CSV table of C-alpha atoms in Angstrom, one decimal:
chain,number,residue,atom,x,y,z
A,30,MET,CA,-79.9,196.7,33.3
A,31,LYS,CA,-83.7,197.5,33.1
A,32,TYR,CA,-86.6,196.4,35.1
A,33,TYR,CA,-89.7,195.6,33.0
A,34,GLY,CA,-92.8,196.8,35.1
A,35,ASP,CA,-95.4,194.9,32.9
A,36,LEU,CA,-95.6,192.0,30.5
A,37,ARG,CA,-95.9,194.3,27.5
A,38,SER,CA,-92.7,196.1,27.8
A,39,PHE,CA,-90.9,192.9,28.3
A,40,ILE,CA,-92.4,191.4,25.1
A,41,THR,CA,-91.4,194.6,23.2
A,42,ALA,CA,-87.8,194.2,24.5
A,43,LEU,CA,-87.6,190.7,23.5
A,44,ASP,CA,-89.1,191.5,20.1
A,45,GLU,CA,-86.4,194.1,19.5
A,46,MET,CA,-83.7,191.5,20.1
A,47,GLY,CA,-85.4,189.0,17.7
A,48,ASP,CA,-86.8,186.7,20.4
A,49,ILE,CA,-90.6,186.9,19.6
A,50,MET,CA,-92.2,184.7,17.0
A,51,HIS,CA,-95.4,186.6,16.0
A,52,VAL,CA,-98.3,184.0,15.1
A,53,HIS,CA,-100.8,185.9,13.2
A,54,ARG,CA,-102.8,183.0,11.5
A,55,GLU,CA,-105.8,181.6,13.3
A,56,VAL,CA,-104.8,178.8,15.7
A,57,ASP,CA,-107.4,176.6,17.3
A,58,GLY,CA,-108.3,177.0,20.9
A,59,ASP,CA,-107.5,173.4,21.9
A,60,PHE,CA,-103.9,172.1,21.3
A,61,GLU,CA,-102.2,174.2,18.6
A,62,PRO,CA,-101.0,177.0,20.8
A,63,SER,CA,-99.5,174.5,23.3
A,64,ALA,CA,-98.0,172.3,20.6
A,65,ILE,CA,-96.3,175.4,19.0
A,66,THR,CA,-95.0,176.4,22.3
A,67,ARG,CA,-93.7,173.0,23.2
A,68,ARG,CA,-91.9,172.8,19.9
A,69,SER,CA,-90.4,176.3,20.5
A,70,TYR,CA,-88.8,175.0,23.7
A,71,GLU,CA,-87.4,171.9,22.0
A,72,ILE,CA,-85.8,173.6,19.0
A,73,GLN,CA,-84.9,176.8,21.1
A,74,SER,CA,-86.9,179.3,18.8
A,75,PRO,CA,-88.2,182.7,19.7
A,76,ALA,CA,-91.2,182.8,22.1
A,77,PRO,CA,-94.6,182.5,20.3
A,78,LEU,CA,-97.0,185.4,20.7
A,79,PHE,CA,-100.5,184.2,19.3
A,80,HIS,CA,-102.6,187.1,18.0
A,81,ASN,CA,-105.6,185.3,16.6
A,82,VAL,CA,-107.0,182.4,18.8
A,83,ALA,CA,-110.3,180.7,17.5
A,84,GLY,CA,-113.3,181.0,19.8
A,85,VAL,CA,-112.3,184.2,21.7
A,86,ALA,CA,-112.9,187.8,21.1
A,87,PRO,CA,-110.4,189.7,18.8
A,88,GLY,CA,-107.6,191.2,20.7
A,89,PHE,CA,-107.1,188.5,23.1
A,90,ARG,CA,-103.6,187.0,23.0
A,91,LEU,CA,-101.5,184.0,24.2
A,92,PHE,CA,-97.8,184.2,25.0
A,93,GLY,CA,-95.8,181.0,25.3
A,94,ALA,CA,-92.4,180.1,26.6
A,95,PRO,CA,-91.9,183.5,28.8
A,96,ALA,CA,-88.7,182.3,30.7
A,97,ALA,CA,-87.4,179.5,28.5
A,98,LEU,CA,-84.0,179.5,26.9
A,99,SER,CA,-83.6,182.4,24.5
A,100,SER,CA,-83.3,181.9,20.7
A,101,ARG,CA,-80.2,184.1,21.1
A,102,SER,CA,-77.2,181.6,21.3
A,103,ASP,CA,-75.1,184.4,22.7
A,104,MET,CA,-77.3,185.0,25.6
A,105,PRO,CA,-79.3,181.8,26.3
A,106,TYR,CA,-80.6,183.0,29.7
A,107,ALA,CA,-81.8,186.4,28.4
A,108,ARG,CA,-85.6,185.9,29.1
A,109,VAL,CA,-84.9,184.9,32.9
A,110,ALA,CA,-82.3,187.6,33.3
A,111,MET,CA,-84.4,190.4,31.7
A,112,SER,CA,-87.5,189.2,33.9
A,113,LEU,CA,-85.5,189.9,36.9
A,114,GLY,CA,-84.0,193.2,35.9
A,115,LEU,CA,-80.7,191.9,34.9
A,116,ALA,CA,-78.6,192.2,31.8
A,117,PRO,CA,-79.6,190.0,29.0
A,118,GLU,CA,-76.2,188.5,28.7
A,119,SER,CA,-76.2,187.4,32.4
A,120,ASN,CA,-75.0,183.8,32.8
A,121,GLY,CA,-76.7,181.3,35.1
A,122,PRO,CA,-74.4,181.7,38.1
A,123,GLU,CA,-74.7,185.5,38.0
A,124,ILE,CA,-78.6,185.1,38.1
A,125,ILE,CA,-78.3,182.7,41.0
A,126,GLU,CA,-75.9,185.2,42.8
A,127,ALA,CA,-78.5,188.0,42.3
A,128,LEU,CA,-81.5,185.8,43.6
A,129,SER,CA,-79.4,184.7,46.6
A,130,ALA,CA,-78.0,188.2,47.4
A,131,ALA,CA,-81.5,189.7,47.4
A,132,ARG,CA,-82.4,187.4,50.3
A,133,PHE,CA,-80.1,189.3,52.5
A,134,LYS,CA,-81.3,192.8,51.7
A,135,PRO,CA,-84.2,194.8,53.2
A,136,GLY,CA,-87.5,194.3,51.3
A,137,ILE,CA,-89.1,197.1,49.5
A,138,PRO,CA,-92.9,196.9,50.2
A,139,PRO,CA,-95.4,197.4,47.4
A,140,LEU,CA,-97.0,200.8,46.7
A,141,ARG,CA,-100.9,200.8,46.5
A,142,VAL,CA,-102.3,202.9,43.7
A,143,LYS,CA,-105.8,203.9,42.9
A,144,SER,CA,-108.2,201.9,40.8
A,145,ALA,CA,-108.1,204.6,38.0
A,146,GLN,CA,-104.3,204.1,37.8
A,147,ALA,CA,-104.4,200.4,37.5
A,148,GLU,CA,-104.3,198.9,34.0
A,149,CYS,CA,-105.5,195.5,35.2
A,150,GLN,CA,-108.9,197.0,36.2
A,151,GLN,CA,-109.6,198.7,32.8
A,152,ASN,CA,-112.5,196.1,32.3
A,153,ILE,CA,-114.5,194.8,35.3
A,154,LEU,CA,-116.6,191.6,34.8
A,155,ARG,CA,-119.1,190.5,37.6
A,156,GLY,CA,-121.7,187.7,38.1
A,157,ASP,CA,-122.3,185.6,35.0
A,158,ALA,CA,-120.1,187.9,32.8
A,159,ALA,CA,-117.1,186.8,35.1
A,160,ASN,CA,-116.7,183.6,33.0
A,161,LEU,CA,-113.4,181.8,31.9
A,162,ASP,CA,-115.0,180.9,28.7
A,163,ARG,CA,-114.2,184.2,27.2
A,164,PHE,CA,-110.4,183.7,27.5
A,165,PRO,CA,-108.0,181.6,25.3
A,166,ILE,CA,-107.2,178.8,27.6
A,167,PRO,CA,-105.8,175.8,25.7
A,168,PHE,CA,-105.2,172.2,26.6
A,169,ALA,CA,-101.5,172.0,27.6
A,170,HIS,CA,-101.0,168.3,26.6
A,171,ASP,CA,-103.0,165.6,24.9
A,172,LYS,CA,-103.5,163.5,28.0
A,173,ASP,CA,-104.2,166.2,30.5
A,174,GLY,CA,-107.4,166.2,32.5
A,175,GLY,CA,-108.7,169.5,31.2
A,176,ARG,CA,-107.5,172.9,30.2
A,177,TYR,CA,-104.9,174.3,32.5
A,178,ALA,CA,-106.1,178.0,33.5
A,179,ASN,CA,-102.8,178.4,35.4
A,180,THR,CA,-99.3,177.4,34.3
A,181,TRP,CA,-97.5,180.9,34.6
A,182,GLY,CA,-99.9,182.9,36.7
A,183,THR,CA,-99.5,184.1,40.2
A,184,LEU,CA,-101.9,182.9,43.1
A,185,ILE,CA,-102.3,185.5,45.7
A,186,VAL,CA,-103.6,184.4,49.2
A,187,LYS,CA,-103.0,185.3,52.7
A,188,THR,CA,-103.5,184.0,56.2
A,189,PRO,CA,-106.9,184.7,58.0
A,190,ASP,CA,-105.1,187.1,60.5
A,191,GLY,CA,-103.6,189.0,57.5
A,192,LYS,CA,-99.9,188.6,58.6
A,193,TRP,CA,-98.6,186.6,55.8
A,194,VAL,CA,-99.4,187.2,52.1
A,195,ASN,CA,-98.1,184.6,49.7
A,196,TRP,CA,-97.6,184.9,45.9
A,197,SER,CA,-96.9,181.6,44.2
A,198,ILE,CA,-97.4,179.5,41.1
A,199,ALA,CA,-99.4,176.2,41.2
A,200,ARG,CA,-101.1,174.4,38.4
A,201,VAL,CA,-105.0,175.1,38.3
A,202,MET,CA,-107.3,173.2,35.9
A,203,LYS,CA,-110.3,174.7,34.4
A,204,VAL,CA,-113.6,172.8,35.2
A,205,ASP,CA,-116.0,175.1,33.4
A,206,GLY,CA,-116.6,178.8,33.1
A,207,LYS,CA,-117.1,179.5,36.8
A,208,ARG,CA,-114.9,176.8,38.4
A,209,MET,CA,-111.3,175.8,38.5
A,210,VAL,CA,-109.5,173.1,40.5
A,211,GLY,CA,-106.0,173.6,41.9
A,212,LEU,CA,-103.2,171.3,43.1
A,213,ILE,CA,-102.8,172.4,46.9
A,214,VAL,CA,-99.8,170.5,48.5
A,215,PRO,CA,-99.9,170.8,52.2
A,216,SER,CA,-96.1,171.5,52.7
A,217,GLN,CA,-96.1,174.3,50.1
A,218,HIS,CA,-96.8,177.7,51.4
A,219,ILE,CA,-100.3,178.0,49.6
A,220,GLY,CA,-101.1,174.6,51.2
A,221,GLN,CA,-100.2,175.8,54.7
A,222,ILE,CA,-102.4,179.0,54.3
A,223,TRP,CA,-105.3,177.0,52.9
A,224,THR,CA,-105.0,174.7,55.9
A,225,GLN,CA,-105.5,177.8,58.2
A,226,TRP,CA,-108.6,178.7,56.4
A,227,VAL,CA,-110.1,175.1,56.6
A,228,ALA,CA,-109.3,175.2,60.3
A,229,ARG,CA,-111.4,178.2,60.5
A,230,GLY,CA,-114.1,176.7,58.5
A,231,GLU,CA,-114.1,179.6,55.8
A,232,PRO,CA,-113.4,179.5,52.0
A,233,MET,CA,-110.0,181.0,51.2
A,234,PRO,CA,-110.1,184.3,49.2
A,235,TYR,CA,-107.7,184.2,46.2
A,236,ALA,CA,-106.6,186.3,43.3
A,237,LEU,CA,-105.2,184.5,40.3
A,238,VAL,CA,-103.1,187.0,38.4
A,239,GLN,CA,-102.2,186.4,34.7
A,240,GLY,CA,-99.5,188.4,33.0
A,241,PRO,CA,-98.1,190.6,35.7
A,242,ALA,CA,-94.5,192.2,35.5
A,243,PRO,CA,-92.2,189.3,34.5
A,244,ALA,CA,-90.3,189.4,37.9
A,245,ILE,CA,-93.5,188.7,39.8
A,246,SER,CA,-94.1,185.6,37.8
A,247,CYS,CA,-90.5,184.5,38.3
A,248,VAL,CA,-90.4,185.0,42.0
A,249,SER,CA,-93.7,183.4,42.3
A,250,GLY,CA,-92.2,180.3,41.1
A,251,ILE,CA,-89.1,180.0,43.2
A,252,PRO,CA,-88.7,179.2,47.0
A,253,ILE,CA,-88.2,182.1,49.4
A,254,PRO,CA,-88.6,181.6,53.2
A,255,ALA,CA,-92.1,181.2,54.7
A,256,HIS,CA,-93.7,184.2,56.0
A,257,ALA,CA,-91.5,186.3,53.7
A,258,ASP,CA,-93.6,188.5,51.2
A,259,GLU,CA,-92.8,187.8,47.7
A,260,ALA,CA,-93.8,191.5,46.8
A,261,ASP,CA,-91.1,193.0,49.1
A,262,TYR,CA,-88.5,190.6,47.6
A,263,ILE,CA,-89.5,191.6,44.1
A,264,GLY,CA,-89.2,195.2,45.1
A,265,THR,CA,-85.6,194.6,46.3
A,266,LEU,CA,-84.7,192.9,42.8
A,267,ALA,CA,-86.5,195.8,40.9
A,268,GLY,CA,-85.1,198.5,43.2
A,269,GLU,CA,-88.6,200.0,43.4
A,270,PRO,CA,-91.9,199.1,45.0
A,271,VAL,CA,-94.3,197.0,43.0
A,272,PRO,CA,-97.4,199.0,42.3
A,273,VAL,CA,-100.5,197.1,43.5
A,274,VAL,CA,-104.3,197.8,43.6
A,275,LYS,CA,-106.9,196.5,45.9
A,276,ALA,CA,-108.9,193.7,44.3
A,277,ILE,CA,-112.5,194.5,43.3
A,278,SER,CA,-114.3,191.8,45.5
A,279,LEU,CA,-111.7,190.8,48.1
A,280,ASP,CA,-109.3,192.2,50.7
A,281,LEU,CA,-106.2,191.5,48.7
A,282,ASP,CA,-103.9,193.7,46.8
A,283,VAL,CA,-102.9,192.6,43.3
A,284,PRO,CA,-100.3,194.0,40.8
A,285,ALA,CA,-101.6,197.0,39.2
A,286,THR,CA,-100.1,196.4,35.6
A,287,ALA,CA,-101.3,192.7,35.3
A,288,GLU,CA,-103.1,191.6,32.2
A,289,ILE,CA,-105.9,189.6,33.9
A,290,VAL,CA,-107.0,189.1,37.6
A,291,ILE,CA,-109.4,186.4,38.6
A,292,GLU,CA,-111.0,186.8,42.0
A,293,GLY,CA,-113.0,184.2,44.1
A,294,HIS,CA,-112.8,181.8,47.0
A,295,VAL,CA,-111.3,178.3,47.3
A,296,SER,CA,-113.5,175.6,48.9
A,297,ILE,CA,-112.5,174.1,52.3
A,298,GLU,CA,-112.8,170.5,51.1
A,299,ARG,CA,-110.9,168.6,48.4
A,300,ASP,CA,-114.2,168.3,46.3
A,301,CYS,CA,-113.0,168.1,42.7
A,302,GLN,CA,-110.7,166.0,40.7
A,303,GLU,CA,-107.6,167.6,39.4
A,304,GLY,CA,-105.3,166.2,36.7
A,305,PRO,CA,-103.5,164.4,35.1
A,306,TYR,CA,-101.0,167.0,33.8
A,307,GLY,CA,-97.8,166.6,32.0
A,308,GLU,CA,-95.2,167.8,34.4
A,309,TYR,CA,-91.6,169.0,34.3
A,310,GLY,CA,-89.9,165.5,34.6
A,311,GLY,CA,-90.9,165.1,31.0
A,312,TYR,CA,-93.6,162.6,30.9
A,313,LEU,CA,-97.3,162.9,30.3
A,314,GLY,CA,-99.4,162.7,33.4
A,315,GLU,CA,-101.4,159.6,34.7
A,316,GLY,CA,-104.3,159.7,37.3
A,317,SER,CA,-105.9,162.5,39.1
A,318,SER,CA,-106.5,163.4,42.8
A,319,ALA,CA,-109.2,165.4,44.8
A,320,GLN,CA,-108.2,169.0,45.2
A,321,PRO,CA,-110.0,172.1,46.3
A,322,THR,CA,-112.4,174.0,43.9
A,323,PHE,CA,-111.5,177.6,43.0
A,324,HIS,CA,-114.8,179.5,42.3
A,325,VAL,CA,-114.7,182.5,40.0
A,326,GLU,CA,-116.6,185.5,41.1
A,327,THR,CA,-114.9,188.5,39.6
A,328,ILE,CA,-112.6,189.0,36.6
A,329,THR,CA,-110.8,192.2,35.7
A,330,HIS,CA,-108.5,192.7,32.7
A,331,ARG,CA,-106.6,195.1,30.6
A,332,ASP,CA,-107.8,195.9,27.1
A,333,ASP,CA,-106.7,193.4,24.6
A,334,PRO,CA,-105.3,191.1,27.4
A,335,ILE,CA,-102.3,188.6,26.9
A,336,TRP,CA,-102.6,185.3,28.8
A,337,PRO,CA,-99.1,183.9,29.3
A,338,MET,CA,-98.5,180.0,29.5
A,339,SER,CA,-95.7,177.6,30.4
A,340,ILE,CA,-96.2,174.2,28.8
A,341,THR,CA,-94.0,171.8,30.8
A,342,GLY,CA,-92.4,168.7,29.7
A,343,ARG,CA,-89.0,167.6,28.5
A,344,PRO,CA,-86.3,170.2,28.8
A,345,THR,CA,-86.1,173.0,28.3
A,346,ASP,CA,-89.0,175.0,29.7
A,347,GLU,CA,-89.5,177.4,32.5
A,348,SER,CA,-89.3,174.6,35.0
A,349,HIS,CA,-85.7,173.8,34.0
A,350,THR,CA,-84.5,177.4,33.7
A,351,LEU,CA,-86.2,179.9,36.1
A,352,TRP,CA,-87.6,177.3,38.9
A,353,ALA,CA,-84.2,175.3,38.8
A,354,MET,CA,-82.3,178.6,39.2
A,355,GLY,CA,-84.5,179.5,42.1
A,356,LEU,CA,-84.0,176.1,43.7
A,357,ALA,CA,-80.2,176.3,43.2
A,358,ALA,CA,-80.2,179.9,44.7
A,359,ASP,CA,-82.1,178.7,47.7
A,360,ALA,CA,-79.5,175.8,48.2
A,361,LEU,CA,-76.5,178.3,47.8
A,362,THR,CA,-78.1,180.5,50.3
A,363,TYR,CA,-78.5,177.9,53.0
A,364,LEU,CA,-75.1,176.3,52.3
A,365,ARG,CA,-73.4,179.7,52.7
A,366,GLU,CA,-75.5,180.4,55.9
A,367,ALA,CA,-74.0,177.2,57.2
A,368,GLU,CA,-70.5,178.8,56.6
A,369,LEU,CA,-69.5,176.5,53.8
A,370,PRO,CA,-67.3,178.0,51.2
A,371,ILE,CA,-69.5,177.3,48.2
A,372,LYS,CA,-68.5,178.9,44.8
A,373,THR,CA,-71.9,178.3,43.2
A,374,THR,CA,-74.6,175.9,42.8
A,375,TRP,CA,-76.4,174.8,39.5
A,376,ILE,CA,-79.1,172.5,38.3
A,377,PRO,CA,-78.5,171.4,34.7
A,378,GLU,CA,-81.6,172.0,32.6
A,379,ASP,CA,-81.4,168.6,31.1
A,380,SER,CA,-81.5,166.9,34.5
A,381,THR,CA,-85.3,168.2,34.8
A,382,VAL,CA,-84.6,169.4,38.3
A,383,HIS,CA,-83.3,165.9,39.5
A,384,TRP,CA,-79.5,166.9,39.9
A,385,LEU,CA,-78.0,169.8,42.0
A,386,LEU,CA,-74.4,170.5,41.4
A,387,VAL,CA,-72.5,172.1,44.5
A,388,VAL,CA,-69.3,173.7,43.1
A,389,MET,CA,-66.3,174.0,45.5
A,390,PRO,CA,-63.4,176.3,44.9
A,391,GLU,CA,-59.9,174.9,44.4
A,392,ASN,CA,-58.8,176.1,47.9
A,393,TRP,CA,-61.7,174.6,49.8
A,394,ARG,CA,-59.5,172.5,51.9
A,395,GLU,CA,-57.6,175.6,53.1
A,396,LEU,CA,-60.9,177.2,54.0
A,397,LEU,CA,-62.1,174.1,55.9
A,398,PRO,CA,-59.0,172.8,57.5
A,399,GLY,CA,-59.1,169.2,58.7
A,400,ILE,CA,-62.3,168.4,56.8
A,401,SER,CA,-62.2,165.5,54.5
A,402,SER,CA,-64.3,165.4,51.3
A,403,GLU,CA,-66.4,162.7,52.8
A,404,GLU,CA,-67.2,164.9,55.9
A,405,LEU,CA,-67.9,167.9,53.6
A,406,THR,CA,-70.3,165.7,51.5
A,407,GLN,CA,-72.1,164.5,54.6
A,408,ARG,CA,-72.4,168.1,55.9
A,409,ILE,CA,-73.8,169.4,52.6
A,410,GLY,CA,-76.5,166.7,52.7
A,411,GLU,CA,-77.5,167.4,56.3
A,412,VAL,CA,-77.9,171.2,55.4
A,413,LEU,CA,-79.7,170.8,52.2
A,414,PHE,CA,-82.2,167.9,53.0
A,415,LYS,CA,-83.6,170.0,56.0
A,416,THR,CA,-84.9,172.6,53.6
A,417,ASP,CA,-88.2,172.6,52.0
A,418,ALA,CA,-87.0,173.2,48.5
A,419,MET,CA,-84.8,170.1,48.5
A,420,VAL,CA,-87.9,167.9,48.5
A,421,PHE,CA,-87.7,168.1,44.8
A,422,ILE,CA,-84.1,167.1,44.4
A,423,PRO,CA,-83.0,163.4,44.7
A,424,LYS,CA,-79.4,163.7,43.9
A,425,VAL,CA,-76.6,166.1,44.6
A,426,TYR,CA,-73.2,166.2,43.2
A,427,VAL,CA,-70.3,167.9,45.1
A,428,VAL,CA,-67.8,168.9,42.3
A,429,ASP,CA,-64.6,170.8,41.8
A,430,ASP,CA,-64.7,174.1,39.9
A,431,ASP,CA,-62.4,173.0,36.9
A,432,PHE,CA,-65.2,172.8,34.5
A,433,ASP,CA,-68.2,174.9,33.5
A,434,PRO,CA,-71.3,173.5,35.4
A,435,THR,CA,-73.7,175.2,32.9
A,436,ASN,CA,-72.1,173.2,30.0
A,437,LEU,CA,-73.9,169.9,29.9
A,438,ARG,CA,-71.2,168.4,27.8
A,439,GLU,CA,-68.7,169.2,30.5
A,440,VAL,CA,-71.0,168.2,33.2
A,441,VAL,CA,-71.4,164.8,31.6
A,442,TRP,CA,-67.6,164.4,31.1
A,443,ALA,CA,-66.9,165.3,34.8
A,444,LEU,CA,-69.5,163.1,36.4
A,445,SER,CA,-68.8,160.2,34.1
A,446,THR,CA,-65.0,160.2,35.2
A,447,ARG,CA,-65.4,161.2,38.8
A,448,VAL,CA,-68.3,159.4,40.2
A,449,HIS,CA,-67.1,156.2,41.9
A,450,PRO,CA,-69.1,153.2,40.9
A,451,VAL,CA,-70.1,152.1,44.4
A,452,GLY,CA,-68.3,154.4,47.0
A,453,ARG,CA,-67.8,158.2,47.8
A,454,ARG,CA,-71.4,159.0,48.5
A,455,ALA,CA,-73.5,159.9,51.4
A,456,VAL,CA,-76.9,158.2,51.4
A,457,PHE,CA,-79.7,159.9,53.4
A,458,ASP,CA,-82.6,157.4,53.9
A,459,ASP,CA,-86.2,158.1,54.8
A,460,GLN,CA,-86.2,161.6,53.3
A,461,ARG,CA,-89.4,163.5,52.3
A,462,VAL,CA,-90.6,162.3,48.8
A,463,ILE,CA,-93.5,163.8,46.8
A,464,ARG,CA,-94.8,162.4,43.4
A,465,LEU,CA,-93.1,165.1,41.3
A,466,PRO,CA,-89.6,163.8,40.9
A,467,GLN,CA,-89.8,160.7,38.7
A,468,CYS,CA,-87.2,158.5,40.1
A,469,TYR,CA,-89.0,156.7,43.0
A,470,ASP,CA,-91.3,153.6,43.0
A,471,GLU,CA,-94.8,153.5,44.0
A,472,ALA,CA,-94.3,152.3,47.5
A,473,GLU,CA,-92.1,155.2,48.3
A,474,TYR,CA,-94.7,157.7,47.0
A,475,VAL,CA,-97.3,156.2,49.1
A,476,ALA,CA,-95.1,156.3,52.2
A,477,GLY,CA,-93.8,159.8,51.3
A,478,LYS,CA,-90.3,158.6,52.2
A,479,GLY,CA,-87.3,157.6,50.3
A,480,ALA,CA,-83.5,157.9,49.9
A,481,LYS,CA,-81.5,160.8,48.8
A,482,VAL,CA,-77.8,160.9,47.9
A,483,VAL,CA,-74.8,163.3,47.7
A,484,PHE,CA,-72.0,162.1,45.6
A,485,ASP,CA,-68.5,163.1,46.4
A,486,THR,CA,-66.7,163.9,43.2
A,487,LEU,CA,-64.0,166.0,44.6
A,488,GLN,CA,-60.5,165.2,43.4
A,489,THR,CA,-57.6,164.7,45.8
A,490,LYS,CA,-55.3,166.1,43.2
A,491,ARG,CA,-56.4,168.4,40.4
A,492,HIS,CA,-55.6,166.7,37.1
A,493,LEU,CA,-54.7,168.7,34.0
A,494,HIS,CA,-57.4,168.2,31.2
A,495,ALA,CA,-56.4,166.8,27.9
A,496,SER,CA,-57.9,169.9,26.2
A,497,PHE,CA,-56.9,172.9,24.0
A,498,ALA,CA,-56.9,175.1,27.1
A,499,GLN,CA,-54.8,172.9,29.2
A,500,GLY,CA,-52.8,170.6,27.0
A,501,TYR,CA,-50.6,173.0,25.2
A,502,PRO,CA,-48.1,175.9,26.0
A,503,GLU,CA,-49.8,179.3,26.1
A,504,GLU,CA,-47.7,180.7,23.2
A,505,VAL,CA,-48.8,177.8,21.0
A,506,ARG,CA,-52.4,178.5,21.8
A,507,GLN,CA,-52.3,182.1,21.1
A,508,ARG,CA,-50.5,181.6,17.8
A,509,ILE,CA,-53.2,179.1,16.8
A,510,LEU,CA,-56.1,181.6,17.8
A,511,ASP,CA,-54.3,184.5,16.1
A,512,ASN,CA,-54.3,182.5,12.8
A,513,TRP,CA,-57.6,180.6,13.1
A,514,PRO,CA,-59.3,179.3,11.0
A,515,GLU,CA,-56.4,179.2,8.5
């Protein structure tokens, strides 16, 4: 296992295992980088690194698909695992266990370094020179409302009293060289902090960090409890403190090894239109909404900086790997805290974060004596639908552990044969609904309320599978394997 302290060492490691696609020919500054990245997701190719983007200074680069499925079929989650300091061959449940386990360990606070030691401040741009036009920011999708300046960067904000620092990912659209507009959802942590600045009547200081250490990007995109500092949690995953440096113009600390840091203030009003944007559900966006303006005041960057991007859409991109694993780890943590004997949790990539599988061990009835599967299903829903992260998940399936939840073919087989057409489910009405999940109607989005469901697929008796593994004597199977493929 190895922790990568900056984006460049991570890219080098991916390159050494054949998982980087170098694009040296000139690509346009509008759609071509995003279209190539989107195709790389859909055919599971190496991650594209663009060395020559039209309209920007030589040396500026774009990096797509940073935490998507690997092109290495023997280690499909390598990009996510390596981002978090885990072995590249780690499987999905192992990554989820690591994310959940770190929640129970003491945090390791970041370590502030001097500006001269911080690669992110090799170049400092102020005033008119601090302009987004100098960077390669393409359109993500054809129908988007503008160029999206943030799809995989970390937004750093803190409460007015300084007691809570939040690192998160939220989509931010470029308006012009000096302005951006970002989606601020009141229930999310950045929205809660922005609300405090609004109440105070002061613009919120922010830093938008592009290309920090991969673990920073990953943790910024997953749920951890409110008022917990992501920097401390990342230190726990890394086993060492994250080096940070004081921002040039703000009282915020930023990752010292980042590629680019944009500093400024966020308006206290929703005074600019944001969107539409093609989201993780797999559909091009429609409509826009009024959101706060992010004013650009200072920019710092490394020499020859790299701007990473996630081009969301149909599976499988970072929303369906890293973010889904983070949501699953959050669910696993809360269910185990409720003293339920959960083996693992998993969100299948192809469900576009609309399904959560809760996997029960074979002996769960012994561990929960007197509890029926119906009562267990109800209890799981009661625990999960009180959590903030589960606002994104409309459907939960409680399943046995006799199949691989990370294998979509096995998931489809198990759910098709075990979900009852009308019964064996717990329906939870009037749950929180936001517009990102795609399965509700307009009235439910307007009301912010809708139904969620937990399906009980647990077998009263384990049935043997009509499969090679379970349908034949062991000695027959071994003889066949020893002589395969004769």
